Amino acid sequence: METLSSAQLAQLGRLHIRMKKKSITMSEGTRRSTSKGRSAEFSGYREYIPGDDMRYVDWNAYGRLDKLYIKEYTEEREGRVNIFLDTSISMNFGEKLKSTLMAELAQSLAYIALNDRDSVYVTDLAHVERRFRLPRGRQGMSRMQSFLEGLTMEGSIDITEAITKAAIGGSGVTFIISDFMDENFLSKQEECLRYLDFCHQNVVLLHVLSDEELHVEDVGAYQLIDSENESLEVRLNLDKKVIESYDKALKTYIDNLGSTADRCKAHYILCSTGDSFDKIIYEDMRVVYDI
């Protein structure tokens, strides 16, 4: 499976995944916390309040001003990022495979998070028991690339069932990268998002569709086979009217995914294989970042 070059990844260094305050853990990282404590970066002074730790009193200031002041330092803490990948057979479609764009998105998010020294957990939805944490630094990106190159797209996945069986861990941000061709997902989407909210997750749905799925133009007679169930075949004559009906149904499905996400305070982002990597990362996904 194709992955991004080192040069492409390096350009992502200025991006930072947005975290809710409650998503920041006590482990060492590079995210600024509103809490004050001891670290390398001085934050400022405030007046002493009875009960404050006397170790933080600035005695030089007391000698000059005859008043107690506490030194404050900005603590740096770590965020937690979960990346769930849909490896069903339907992701192997398109001139540029949907699975290729999924890998690019996953690798990008892992790089951004590791660059902020966040903890990153990656899960193949077909094998939720194999969730693993990426090590930090270059080793982490090397492991991520090996993981992505080892993925196979096969079978079908009940996304909601898989996620509810997965180990979520502490609070953080969860990315689900999928074409959402799971026919049951729309009816279970709210259940899935409510569950993740209960797990203190800020959820981002990255809906990966091929350019061919978004822009059907070829007319004619076709025999279509369900990629996730090859026993299902449909003979179809594509004409302008059929294409218009398809476009309408697809728009309705996309709108429903987005509106349910909004209702559950999640983000929904449509990602097309026909768009450039830069457009998707820097424009379509802008809401994901603190810039």
PDB file of N, CA, C and O in Angstrom, residues 89-90 155-156 181 183 223-234:
ATOM      1  N   ILE A  89     -13.577  -4.919   2.005  1.00  0.00           N
ATOM      2  CA  ILE A  89     -13.191  -5.060   0.603  1.00  0.00           C
ATOM      3  C   ILE A  89     -13.631  -3.868  -0.238  1.00  0.00           C
ATOM      4  O   ILE A  89     -13.008  -3.543  -1.261  1.00  0.00           O
ATOM      5  N   SER A  90     -14.683  -3.175   0.176  1.00  0.00           N
ATOM      6  CA  SER A  90     -15.169  -2.029  -0.610  1.00  0.00           C
ATOM      7  C   SER A  90     -14.158  -0.893  -0.659  1.00  0.00           C
ATOM      8  O   SER A  90     -14.259  -0.008  -1.509  1.00  0.00           O
ATOM      9  N   GLY A 155     -13.631  -8.833   3.000  1.00  0.00           N
ATOM     10  CA  GLY A 155     -14.834  -9.047   3.798  1.00  0.00           C
ATOM     11  C   GLY A 155     -15.616  -7.783   4.074  1.00  0.00           C
ATOM     12  O   GLY A 155     -15.458  -6.760   3.413  1.00  0.00           O
ATOM     13  N   SER A 156     -16.478  -7.861   5.057  1.00  0.00           N
ATOM     14  CA  SER A 156     -17.301  -6.718   5.471  1.00  0.00           C
ATOM     15  C   SER A 156     -17.107  -6.487   6.969  1.00  0.00           C
ATOM     16  O   SER A 156     -16.656  -7.378   7.686  1.00  0.00           O
ATOM     17  N   MET A 181     -19.646   2.114   3.837  1.00  0.00           N
ATOM     18  CA  MET A 181     -20.512   1.291   2.994  1.00  0.00           C
ATOM     19  C   MET A 181     -21.205   0.192   3.793  1.00  0.00           C
ATOM     20  O   MET A 181     -21.922  -0.626   3.236  1.00  0.00           O
ATOM     21  N   GLU A 183     -23.978  -1.214   5.442  1.00  0.00           N
ATOM     22  CA  GLU A 183     -25.382  -0.860   5.233  1.00  0.00           C
ATOM     23  C   GLU A 183     -26.134  -0.618   6.534  1.00  0.00           C
ATOM     24  O   GLU A 183     -27.194   0.002   6.538  1.00  0.00           O
ATOM     25  N   GLN A 223     -23.285  -5.093 -15.413  1.00  0.00           N
ATOM     26  CA  GLN A 223     -23.608  -6.130 -14.447  1.00  0.00           C
ATOM     27  C   GLN A 223     -22.771  -5.837 -13.211  1.00  0.00           C
ATOM     28  O   GLN A 223     -21.545  -5.945 -13.228  1.00  0.00           O
ATOM     29  N   LEU A 224     -23.430  -5.448 -12.129  1.00  0.00           N
ATOM     30  CA  LEU A 224     -22.732  -5.021 -10.917  1.00  0.00           C
ATOM     31  C   LEU A 224     -22.727  -6.148  -9.902  1.00  0.00           C
ATOM     32  O   LEU A 224     -23.720  -6.856  -9.720  1.00  0.00           O
ATOM     33  N   ILE A 225     -21.582  -6.327  -9.226  1.00  0.00           N
ATOM     34  CA  ILE A 225     -21.425  -7.347  -8.195  1.00  0.00           C
ATOM     35  C   ILE A 225     -21.072  -6.650  -6.893  1.00  0.00           C
ATOM     36  O   ILE A 225     -20.174  -5.801  -6.842  1.00  0.00           O
ATOM     37  N   ASP A 226     -21.771  -6.999  -5.820  1.00  0.00           N
ATOM     38  CA  ASP A 226     -21.487  -6.443  -4.497  1.00  0.00           C
ATOM     39  C   ASP A 226     -20.102  -6.917  -4.067  1.00  0.00           C
ATOM     40  O   ASP A 226     -19.865  -8.124  -3.918  1.00  0.00           O
ATOM     41  N   SER A 227     -19.174  -5.978  -3.855  1.00  0.00           N
ATOM     42  CA  SER A 227     -17.798  -6.356  -3.523  1.00  0.00           C
ATOM     43  C   SER A 227     -17.696  -7.056  -2.176  1.00  0.00           C
ATOM     44  O   SER A 227     -16.749  -7.794  -1.930  1.00  0.00           O
ATOM     45  N   GLU A 228     -18.659  -6.811  -1.280  1.00  0.00           N
ATOM     46  CA  GLU A 228     -18.617  -7.442   0.035  1.00  0.00           C
ATOM     47  C   GLU A 228     -19.487  -8.697   0.106  1.00  0.00           C
ATOM     48  O   GLU A 228     -19.485  -9.384   1.107  1.00  0.00           O
ATOM     49  N   ASN A 229     -20.232  -8.985  -0.964  1.00  0.00           N
ATOM     50  CA  ASN A 229     -21.038 -10.202  -1.040  1.00  0.00           C
ATOM     51  C   ASN A 229     -21.193 -10.551  -2.521  1.00  0.00           C
ATOM     52  O   ASN A 229     -22.121 -10.101  -3.185  1.00  0.00           O
ATOM     53  N   GLU A 230     -20.254 -11.343  -3.041  1.00  0.00           N
ATOM     54  CA  GLU A 230     -20.194 -11.595  -4.481  1.00  0.00           C
ATOM     55  C   GLU A 230     -21.380 -12.389  -5.008  1.00  0.00           C
ATOM     56  O   GLU A 230     -21.554 -12.521  -6.215  1.00  0.00           O
ATOM     57  N   SER A 231     -22.207 -12.914  -4.119  1.00  0.00           N
ATOM     58  CA  SER A 231     -23.396 -13.638  -4.569  1.00  0.00           C
ATOM     59  C   SER A 231     -24.507 -12.686  -5.008  1.00  0.00           C
ATOM     60  O   SER A 231     -25.476 -13.103  -5.637  1.00  0.00           O
ATOM     61  N   LEU A 232     -24.342 -11.404  -4.663  1.00  0.00           N
ATOM     62  CA  LEU A 232     -25.350 -10.408  -5.031  1.00  0.00           C
ATOM     63  C   LEU A 232     -24.939  -9.729  -6.330  1.00  0.00           C
ATOM     64  O   LEU A 232     -23.899  -9.078  -6.396  1.00  0.00           O
ATOM     65  N   GLU A 233     -25.762  -9.910  -7.375  1.00  0.00           N
ATOM     66  CA  GLU A 233     -25.491  -9.297  -8.678  1.00  0.00           C
ATOM     67  C   GLU A 233     -26.701  -8.495  -9.120  1.00  0.00           C
ATOM     68  O   GLU A 233     -27.845  -8.855  -8.850  1.00  0.00           O
ATOM     69  N   VAL A 234     -26.425  -7.386  -9.789  1.00  0.00           N
ATOM     70  CA  VAL A 234     -27.497  -6.529 -10.300  1.00  0.00           C
ATOM     71  C   VAL A 234     -27.175  -6.140 -11.738  1.00  0.00           C
ATOM     72  O   VAL A 234     -26.057  -5.686 -12.031  1.00  0.00           O
TER      73      VAL A 234
END
